[in-house]
Amino acid sequence: MRKYIILAETGADIPSELTERYGIYTVPMHVSFGAETKDDGSFPIDDVFDYYKKSGKLPRTSGCNVTDFDRIFDEIHEKHPTSRILYLAYSAVTTCSYQSAAISAQSRDYITAFDTKQVSAGQCMVVILMARFLEANPDADLPAVLKKAEEYRDACHMGFFPGDLDYLRAGGRVSNIAYLGAKLLSLNPLIEIVDGQLLATKKYRGTMDKAARKLFAEFIEKHALSRNILYFAYSPGLSEKTRKDIENQAAALGFQEIRWIQTGSVVSTHSGPGAFGVCGISQKQD
């Protein structure tokens, strides 16, 4: 009998083998193609890119609504009536999901919501680290669980290059994108997750392969990343050469658990094809 059941949005992009391994539940975010809205994860990611190519318009993304949470909360509670649901949320400043969950949870006293202030691979990393903590500490009380979640959240760092800046600009998720200017379309702007927000912080010249390797080298030093765990995020379209080069670089630097996290349709809508990101945790919380 598990004391806690973890729930996260599909936008966390958690690989299916990990949701199955740790018994993690996911609630779908949504993507709208004109008048048609589909659940994230229910269709091929390439549909997003094909729609943009054909229509010149980006699909619209949206967070989980109250009905989504009513459904998943009831499903989990029916299967695990004595367990507390630990909802490890997608950054609350970027989506309505957290607010929707709060409304749904008003009549349910078995739910605890926690804002990871992360998206995609960053949220995935916090979720998996918490799943491992709960597995190792099955009797931990709620204050201890939330303290550990705060520690992981504060130690987790993620940065990424969009594959196509048009997608990121059109998505409106970067608060200071305007300063980059149109000429940045030929560069690689670094987007970092800072206190839950996506901020353009730096620009890298050169090919994606060259920029990715430089970003990785600088990012691990800037945040003193632990060598125990490392996630790379990517959207379909990132070259195999870039993936191979960066993975070899990571292995040579002594990283142990290296995992590639493919962005789902929600994140890919804003990053475009061929995006690359790096996510790790500072050494004090490895």
mmCIF file of C-alpha atoms in Angstrom:
data_model
loop_
_atom_site.group_PDB
_atom_site.id
_atom_site.type_symbol
_atom_site.label_atom_id
_atom_site.label_comp_id
_atom_site.label_asym_id
_atom_site.label_seq_id
_atom_site.Cartn_x
_atom_site.Cartn_y
_atom_site.Cartn_z
ATOM 1 C CA MET A 1 0.000 0.000 0.000
ATOM 2 C CA ARG A 2 1.606 3.235 -1.143
ATOM 3 C CA LYS A 3 1.313 6.315 1.011
ATOM 4 C CA TYR A 4 1.730 8.719 -1.928
ATOM 5 C CA ILE A 5 0.756 8.563 -5.597
ATOM 6 C CA ILE A 6 2.484 11.055 -7.905
ATOM 7 C CA LEU A 7 0.569 12.936 -10.580
ATOM 8 C CA ALA A 8 2.006 15.278 -13.235
ATOM 9 C CA GLU A 9 0.886 16.791 -16.531
ATOM 10 C CA THR A 10 1.765 15.167 -19.833
ATOM 11 C CA GLY A 11 3.833 18.317 -20.456
ATOM 12 C CA ALA A 12 6.433 16.864 -18.098
ATOM 13 C CA ASP A 13 7.327 14.567 -21.017
ATOM 14 C CA ILE A 14 8.014 11.621 -18.707
ATOM 15 C CA PRO A 15 9.015 8.529 -20.724
ATOM 16 C CA SER A 16 6.461 5.734 -20.455
ATOM 17 C CA GLU A 17 8.991 3.315 -18.983
ATOM 18 C CA LEU A 18 9.449 5.693 -16.037
ATOM 19 C CA THR A 19 5.733 6.284 -15.415
ATOM 20 C CA GLU A 20 5.296 2.500 -15.377
ATOM 21 C CA ARG A 21 8.368 1.899 -13.210
ATOM 22 C CA TYR A 22 7.261 4.332 -10.499
ATOM 23 C CA GLY A 23 3.488 4.161 -10.873
ATOM 24 C CA ILE A 24 3.224 7.810 -11.908
ATOM 25 C CA TYR A 25 -0.059 9.115 -13.287
ATOM 26 C CA THR A 26 -0.340 11.854 -15.903
ATOM 27 C CA VAL A 27 -3.157 14.242 -16.778
ATOM 28 C CA PRO A 28 -3.345 15.487 -20.372
ATOM 29 C CA MET A 29 -2.658 19.012 -21.484
ATOM 30 C CA HIS A 30 -4.201 20.005 -24.819
ATOM 31 C CA VAL A 31 -3.357 21.143 -28.336
ATOM 32 C CA SER A 32 -5.894 22.810 -30.646
ATOM 33 C CA PHE A 33 -5.669 22.627 -34.422
ATOM 34 C CA GLY A 34 -8.164 25.274 -35.406
ATOM 35 C CA ALA A 35 -11.514 24.165 -34.010
ATOM 36 C CA GLU A 36 -10.282 20.668 -33.139
ATOM 37 C CA THR A 37 -8.695 20.091 -29.708
ATOM 38 C CA LYS A 38 -6.700 16.962 -28.918
ATOM 39 C CA ASP A 39 -5.053 15.588 -25.787
ATOM 40 C CA ASP A 40 -1.288 15.902 -25.595
ATOM 41 C CA GLY A 41 0.171 12.470 -26.234
ATOM 42 C CA SER A 42 -2.769 11.196 -28.269
ATOM 43 C CA PHE A 43 -1.319 11.983 -31.710
ATOM 44 C CA PRO A 44 2.081 12.081 -33.463
ATOM 45 C CA ILE A 45 4.212 15.113 -32.625
ATOM 46 C CA ASP A 46 4.899 15.678 -36.314
ATOM 47 C CA ASP A 47 1.239 16.683 -36.671
ATOM 48 C CA VAL A 48 2.183 19.941 -34.944
ATOM 49 C CA PHE A 49 4.915 20.741 -37.444
ATOM 50 C CA ASP A 50 2.820 19.630 -40.438
ATOM 51 C CA TYR A 51 -0.045 21.877 -39.361
ATOM 52 C CA TYR A 52 2.258 24.884 -39.149
ATOM 53 C CA LYS A 53 3.796 24.151 -42.551
ATOM 54 C CA LYS A 54 0.418 23.799 -44.237
ATOM 55 C CA SER A 55 -1.510 26.598 -42.518
ATOM 56 C CA GLY A 56 1.194 29.056 -41.502
ATOM 57 C CA LYS A 57 -0.398 29.063 -38.070
ATOM 58 C CA LEU A 58 0.725 27.417 -34.859
ATOM 59 C CA PRO A 59 -1.597 25.111 -32.974
ATOM 60 C CA ARG A 60 -2.783 26.543 -29.667
ATOM 61 C CA THR A 61 -1.814 24.828 -26.433
ATOM 62 C CA SER A 62 -3.737 24.832 -23.182
ATOM 63 C CA GLY A 63 -3.323 23.426 -19.719
ATOM 64 C CA CYS A 64 -5.464 20.864 -17.954
ATOM 65 C CA ASN A 65 -8.949 22.022 -17.054
ATOM 66 C CA VAL A 66 -11.041 21.289 -13.961
ATOM 67 C CA THR A 67 -12.824 18.392 -15.656
ATOM 68 C CA ASP A 68 -9.471 16.803 -16.485
ATOM 69 C CA PHE A 69 -8.499 16.903 -12.814
ATOM 70 C CA ASP A 70 -11.903 15.732 -11.598
ATOM 71 C CA ARG A 71 -11.495 12.682 -13.800
ATOM 72 C CA ILE A 72 -7.907 11.813 -12.858
ATOM 73 C CA PHE A 73 -8.348 12.543 -9.139
ATOM 74 C CA ASP A 74 -11.369 10.229 -9.024
ATOM 75 C CA GLU A 75 -9.551 7.534 -10.998
ATOM 76 C CA ILE A 76 -6.534 7.551 -8.702
ATOM 77 C CA HIS A 77 -8.602 7.724 -5.518
ATOM 78 C CA GLU A 78 -10.738 4.775 -6.621
ATOM 79 C CA LYS A 79 -7.638 2.659 -7.238
ATOM 80 C CA HIS A 80 -5.700 3.926 -4.209
ATOM 81 C CA PRO A 81 -8.316 5.011 -1.628
ATOM 82 C CA THR A 82 -5.863 5.261 1.286
ATOM 83 C CA SER A 83 -3.105 7.099 -0.610
ATOM 84 C CA ARG A 84 -2.444 10.821 -0.823
ATOM 85 C CA ILE A 85 -2.123 12.253 -4.323
ATOM 86 C CA LEU A 86 1.029 14.332 -4.698
ATOM 87 C CA TYR A 87 0.484 16.560 -7.704
ATOM 88 C CA LEU A 88 3.878 17.831 -8.905
ATOM 89 C CA ALA A 89 2.763 20.598 -11.211
ATOM 90 C CA TYR A 90 4.009 22.135 -14.446
ATOM 91 C CA SER A 91 5.190 25.699 -13.797
ATOM 92 C CA ALA A 92 2.113 27.516 -12.528
ATOM 93 C CA VAL A 93 3.002 30.857 -14.153
ATOM 94 C CA THR A 94 2.900 29.316 -17.631
ATOM 95 C CA THR A 95 -0.432 27.466 -17.602
ATOM 96 C CA CYS A 96 -3.860 27.232 -15.967
ATOM 97 C CA SER A 97 -3.278 23.653 -14.793
ATOM 98 C CA TYR A 98 -2.294 24.450 -11.218
ATOM 99 C CA GLN A 99 -5.331 26.694 -10.736
ATOM 100 C CA SER A 100 -7.611 24.077 -12.266
ATOM 101 C CA ALA A 101 -6.243 21.452 -9.890
ATOM 102 C CA ALA A 102 -6.818 23.751 -6.917
ATOM 103 C CA ILE A 103 -10.471 24.159 -7.874
ATOM 104 C CA SER A 104 -10.935 20.429 -8.340
ATOM 105 C CA ALA A 105 -9.179 19.649 -5.050
ATOM 106 C CA GLN A 106 -11.489 21.843 -2.959
ATOM 107 C CA SER A 107 -13.808 18.931 -2.273
ATOM 108 C CA ARG A 108 -11.008 16.392 -1.943
ATOM 109 C CA ASP A 109 -8.867 16.323 1.199
ATOM 110 C CA TYR A 110 -6.428 13.702 -0.092
ATOM 111 C CA ILE A 111 -4.580 15.937 -2.554
ATOM 112 C CA THR A 112 -1.394 17.981 -2.118
ATOM 113 C CA ALA A 113 -0.304 20.262 -4.965
ATOM 114 C CA PHE A 114 3.268 21.452 -5.414
ATOM 115 C CA ASP A 115 4.529 23.832 -8.108
ATOM 116 C CA THR A 116 7.771 22.437 -9.542
ATOM 117 C CA LYS A 117 8.384 25.739 -11.390
ATOM 118 C CA GLN A 118 9.686 23.603 -14.232
ATOM 119 C CA VAL A 119 8.500 22.338 -17.607
ATOM 120 C CA SER A 120 9.299 19.316 -19.775
ATOM 121 C CA ALA A 121 12.604 17.635 -18.798
ATOM 122 C CA GLY A 122 12.957 19.870 -15.735
ATOM 123 C CA GLN A 123 9.588 18.848 -14.356
ATOM 124 C CA CYS A 124 10.351 15.268 -15.331
ATOM 125 C CA MET A 125 13.567 15.332 -13.314
ATOM 126 C CA VAL A 126 11.864 16.681 -10.180
ATOM 127 C CA VAL A 127 9.121 14.072 -10.536
ATOM 128 C CA ILE A 128 11.532 11.148 -10.951
ATOM 129 C CA LEU A 129 13.773 12.252 -8.101
ATOM 130 C CA MET A 130 10.715 12.539 -5.869
ATOM 131 C CA ALA A 131 9.505 9.098 -6.967
ATOM 132 C CA ARG A 132 12.865 7.663 -5.949
ATOM 133 C CA PHE A 133 12.782 9.520 -2.640
ATOM 134 C CA LEU A 134 9.320 8.155 -1.845
ATOM 135 C CA GLU A 135 10.388 4.653 -2.812
ATOM 136 C CA ALA A 136 13.356 4.904 -0.448
ATOM 137 C CA ASN A 137 11.299 6.609 2.282
ATOM 138 C CA PRO A 138 7.812 5.082 2.037
ATOM 139 C CA ASP A 139 6.749 6.284 5.498
ATOM 140 C CA ALA A 140 7.911 9.914 5.154
ATOM 141 C CA ASP A 141 5.431 12.413 6.568
ATOM 142 C CA LEU A 142 4.021 15.178 4.360
ATOM 143 C CA PRO A 143 6.244 18.005 5.711
ATOM 144 C CA ALA A 144 9.344 15.910 4.943
ATOM 145 C CA VAL A 145 8.042 15.109 1.465
ATOM 146 C CA LEU A 146 7.357 18.757 0.667
ATOM 147 C CA LYS A 147 10.742 19.808 2.047
ATOM 148 C CA LYS A 148 12.462 17.333 -0.254
ATOM 149 C CA ALA A 149 10.371 18.523 -3.206
ATOM 150 C CA GLU A 150 11.448 22.109 -2.497
ATOM 151 C CA GLU A 151 15.080 21.044 -2.328
ATOM 152 C CA TYR A 152 14.916 19.270 -5.675
ATOM 153 C CA ARG A 153 12.981 22.113 -7.282
ATOM 154 C CA ASP A 154 15.485 24.719 -6.144
ATOM 155 C CA ALA A 155 18.456 22.596 -7.230
ATOM 156 C CA CYS A 156 17.065 21.730 -10.672
ATOM 157 C CA HIS A 157 18.272 23.785 -13.654
ATOM 158 C CA MET A 158 17.195 23.658 -17.271
ATOM 159 C CA GLY A 159 18.102 25.592 -20.393
ATOM 160 C CA PHE A 160 17.288 24.955 -24.045
ATOM 161 C CA PHE A 161 17.644 26.175 -27.591
ATOM 162 C CA PRO A 162 14.410 26.357 -29.596
ATOM 163 C CA GLY A 163 14.674 24.568 -32.899
ATOM 164 C CA ASP A 164 12.821 27.361 -34.700
ATOM 165 C CA LEU A 165 12.427 30.760 -33.068
ATOM 166 C CA ASP A 166 9.201 31.387 -34.984
ATOM 167 C CA TYR A 167 7.490 28.758 -32.850
ATOM 168 C CA LEU A 168 8.707 30.240 -29.575
ATOM 169 C CA ARG A 169 7.822 33.779 -30.590
ATOM 170 C CA ALA A 170 4.353 32.801 -31.751
ATOM 171 C CA GLY A 171 3.747 30.803 -28.592
ATOM 172 C CA GLY A 172 4.294 33.842 -26.374
ATOM 173 C CA ARG A 173 5.934 31.883 -23.538
ATOM 174 C CA VAL A 174 9.134 33.953 -23.331
ATOM 175 C CA SER A 175 8.685 37.227 -21.529
ATOM 176 C CA ASN A 176 11.745 39.059 -22.885
ATOM 177 C CA ILE A 177 11.947 37.608 -26.393
ATOM 178 C CA ALA A 178 11.561 41.074 -27.964
ATOM 179 C CA TYR A 179 15.069 42.152 -26.987
ATOM 180 C CA LEU A 180 16.587 39.425 -29.108
ATOM 181 C CA GLY A 181 15.621 41.136 -32.362
ATOM 182 C CA ALA A 182 14.881 39.666 -35.742
ATOM 183 C CA LYS A 183 18.525 38.981 -36.537
ATOM 184 C CA LEU A 184 18.552 36.320 -33.825
ATOM 185 C CA LEU A 185 16.722 34.069 -36.233
ATOM 186 C CA SER A 186 20.155 33.069 -37.480
ATOM 187 C CA LEU A 187 21.484 32.462 -33.947
ATOM 188 C CA ASN A 188 20.677 30.120 -31.063
ATOM 189 C CA PRO A 189 18.988 31.968 -28.169
ATOM 190 C CA LEU A 190 19.281 30.202 -24.822
ATOM 191 C CA ILE A 191 16.003 29.965 -22.913
ATOM 192 C CA GLU A 192 16.346 29.227 -19.205
ATOM 193 C CA ILE A 193 13.694 28.349 -16.639
ATOM 194 C CA VAL A 194 14.045 30.970 -13.904
ATOM 195 C CA ASP A 195 11.585 30.818 -10.985
ATOM 196 C CA GLY A 196 9.077 29.137 -13.247
ATOM 197 C CA GLN A 197 9.372 31.582 -16.121
ATOM 198 C CA LEU A 198 11.026 31.069 -19.494
ATOM 199 C CA LEU A 199 13.604 33.791 -20.051
ATOM 200 C CA ALA A 200 15.936 34.413 -22.972
ATOM 201 C CA THR A 201 19.318 34.875 -21.288
ATOM 202 C CA LYS A 202 22.068 34.490 -23.867
ATOM 203 C CA LYS A 203 22.760 33.816 -27.533
ATOM 204 C CA TYR A 204 25.147 31.334 -29.108
ATOM 205 C CA ARG A 205 26.546 31.594 -32.615
ATOM 206 C CA GLY A 206 27.162 28.687 -34.924
ATOM 207 C CA THR A 207 25.480 25.437 -35.847
ATOM 208 C CA MET A 208 23.229 23.656 -33.387
ATOM 209 C CA ASP A 209 25.911 20.996 -32.910
ATOM 210 C CA LYS A 210 28.552 23.562 -31.997
ATOM 211 C CA ALA A 211 26.195 25.647 -29.877
ATOM 212 C CA ALA A 212 24.881 22.616 -27.990
ATOM 213 C CA ARG A 213 28.347 21.469 -26.994
ATOM 214 C CA LYS A 214 29.303 24.961 -25.857
ATOM 215 C CA LEU A 215 26.078 25.405 -23.911
ATOM 216 C CA PHE A 216 26.535 22.068 -22.178
ATOM 217 C CA ALA A 217 30.100 22.869 -21.111
ATOM 218 C CA GLU A 218 29.090 26.253 -19.718
ATOM 219 C CA PHE A 219 25.824 25.098 -18.142
ATOM 220 C CA ILE A 220 27.334 22.324 -16.044
ATOM 221 C CA GLU A 221 29.934 24.717 -14.635
ATOM 222 C CA LYS A 222 27.506 27.582 -14.042
ATOM 223 C CA HIS A 223 25.159 25.387 -11.996
ATOM 224 C CA ALA A 224 27.735 22.939 -10.565
ATOM 225 C CA LEU A 225 25.701 20.025 -11.865
ATOM 226 C CA SER A 226 25.949 16.654 -10.190
ATOM 227 C CA ARG A 227 27.548 13.923 -12.285
ATOM 228 C CA ASN A 228 24.967 11.430 -11.018
ATOM 229 C CA ILE A 229 22.069 12.373 -13.284
ATOM 230 C CA LEU A 230 21.654 14.332 -16.503
ATOM 231 C CA TYR A 231 18.722 14.798 -18.866
ATOM 232 C CA PHE A 232 18.909 16.106 -22.405
ATOM 233 C CA ALA A 233 15.694 17.397 -23.952
ATOM 234 C CA TYR A 234 15.071 17.333 -27.679
ATOM 235 C CA SER A 235 12.257 17.721 -30.168
ATOM 236 C CA PRO A 236 11.990 15.634 -33.344
ATOM 237 C CA GLY A 237 14.363 16.988 -35.958
ATOM 238 C CA LEU A 238 17.493 17.292 -33.811
ATOM 239 C CA SER A 239 20.264 15.570 -35.752
ATOM 240 C CA GLU A 240 21.671 12.230 -34.677
ATOM 241 C CA LYS A 241 25.137 13.745 -34.953
ATOM 242 C CA THR A 242 24.335 16.403 -32.375
ATOM 243 C CA ARG A 243 22.845 13.814 -30.035
ATOM 244 C CA LYS A 244 25.829 11.500 -30.401
ATOM 245 C CA ASP A 245 28.378 14.306 -29.976
ATOM 246 C CA ILE A 246 26.762 15.734 -26.841
ATOM 247 C CA GLU A 247 26.231 12.303 -25.256
ATOM 248 C CA ASN A 248 29.875 11.408 -25.824
ATOM 249 C CA GLN A 249 30.876 14.721 -24.271
ATOM 250 C CA ALA A 250 28.722 13.995 -21.216
ATOM 251 C CA ALA A 251 30.104 10.485 -20.788
ATOM 252 C CA ALA A 252 33.668 11.771 -21.052
ATOM 253 C CA LEU A 253 32.914 14.250 -18.259
ATOM 254 C CA GLY A 254 31.811 11.451 -15.940
ATOM 255 C CA PHE A 255 28.020 11.742 -16.011
ATOM 256 C CA GLN A 256 26.449 8.468 -14.930
ATOM 257 C CA GLU A 257 22.715 8.396 -15.646
ATOM 258 C CA ILE A 258 22.216 10.099 -19.011
ATOM 259 C CA ARG A 259 18.726 10.171 -20.501
ATOM 260 C CA TRP A 260 17.187 11.810 -23.549
ATOM 261 C CA ILE A 261 13.719 13.292 -22.975
ATOM 262 C CA GLN A 262 11.705 13.871 -26.133
ATOM 263 C CA THR A 263 9.400 16.860 -25.878
ATOM 264 C CA GLY A 264 5.732 16.135 -26.379
ATOM 265 C CA SER A 265 3.301 18.037 -28.554
ATOM 266 C CA VAL A 266 2.721 20.879 -26.064
ATOM 267 C CA VAL A 267 6.377 21.764 -25.591
ATOM 268 C CA SER A 268 7.242 21.057 -29.235
ATOM 269 C CA THR A 269 4.585 23.539 -30.342
ATOM 270 C CA HIS A 270 6.580 26.305 -28.651
ATOM 271 C CA SER A 271 10.102 25.080 -29.359
ATOM 272 C CA GLY A 272 9.663 23.888 -32.929
ATOM 273 C CA PRO A 273 11.517 20.985 -34.562
ATOM 274 C CA GLY A 274 15.167 20.325 -33.726
ATOM 275 C CA ALA A 275 15.217 21.862 -30.234
ATOM 276 C CA PHE A 276 17.910 20.921 -27.706
ATOM 277 C CA GLY A 277 18.036 21.325 -23.950
ATOM 278 C CA VAL A 278 20.057 20.289 -20.920
ATOM 279 C CA CYS A 279 18.757 19.655 -17.414
ATOM 280 C CA GLY A 280 20.566 18.718 -14.234
ATOM 281 C CA ILE A 281 20.640 19.138 -10.506
ATOM 282 C CA SER A 282 23.227 20.990 -8.472
ATOM 283 C CA GLN A 283 25.643 18.833 -6.515
ATOM 284 C CA LYS A 284 24.253 19.697 -3.104
ATOM 285 C CA GLN A 285 21.123 17.664 -3.953
ATOM 286 C CA ASP A 286 22.573 14.813 -6.007
#
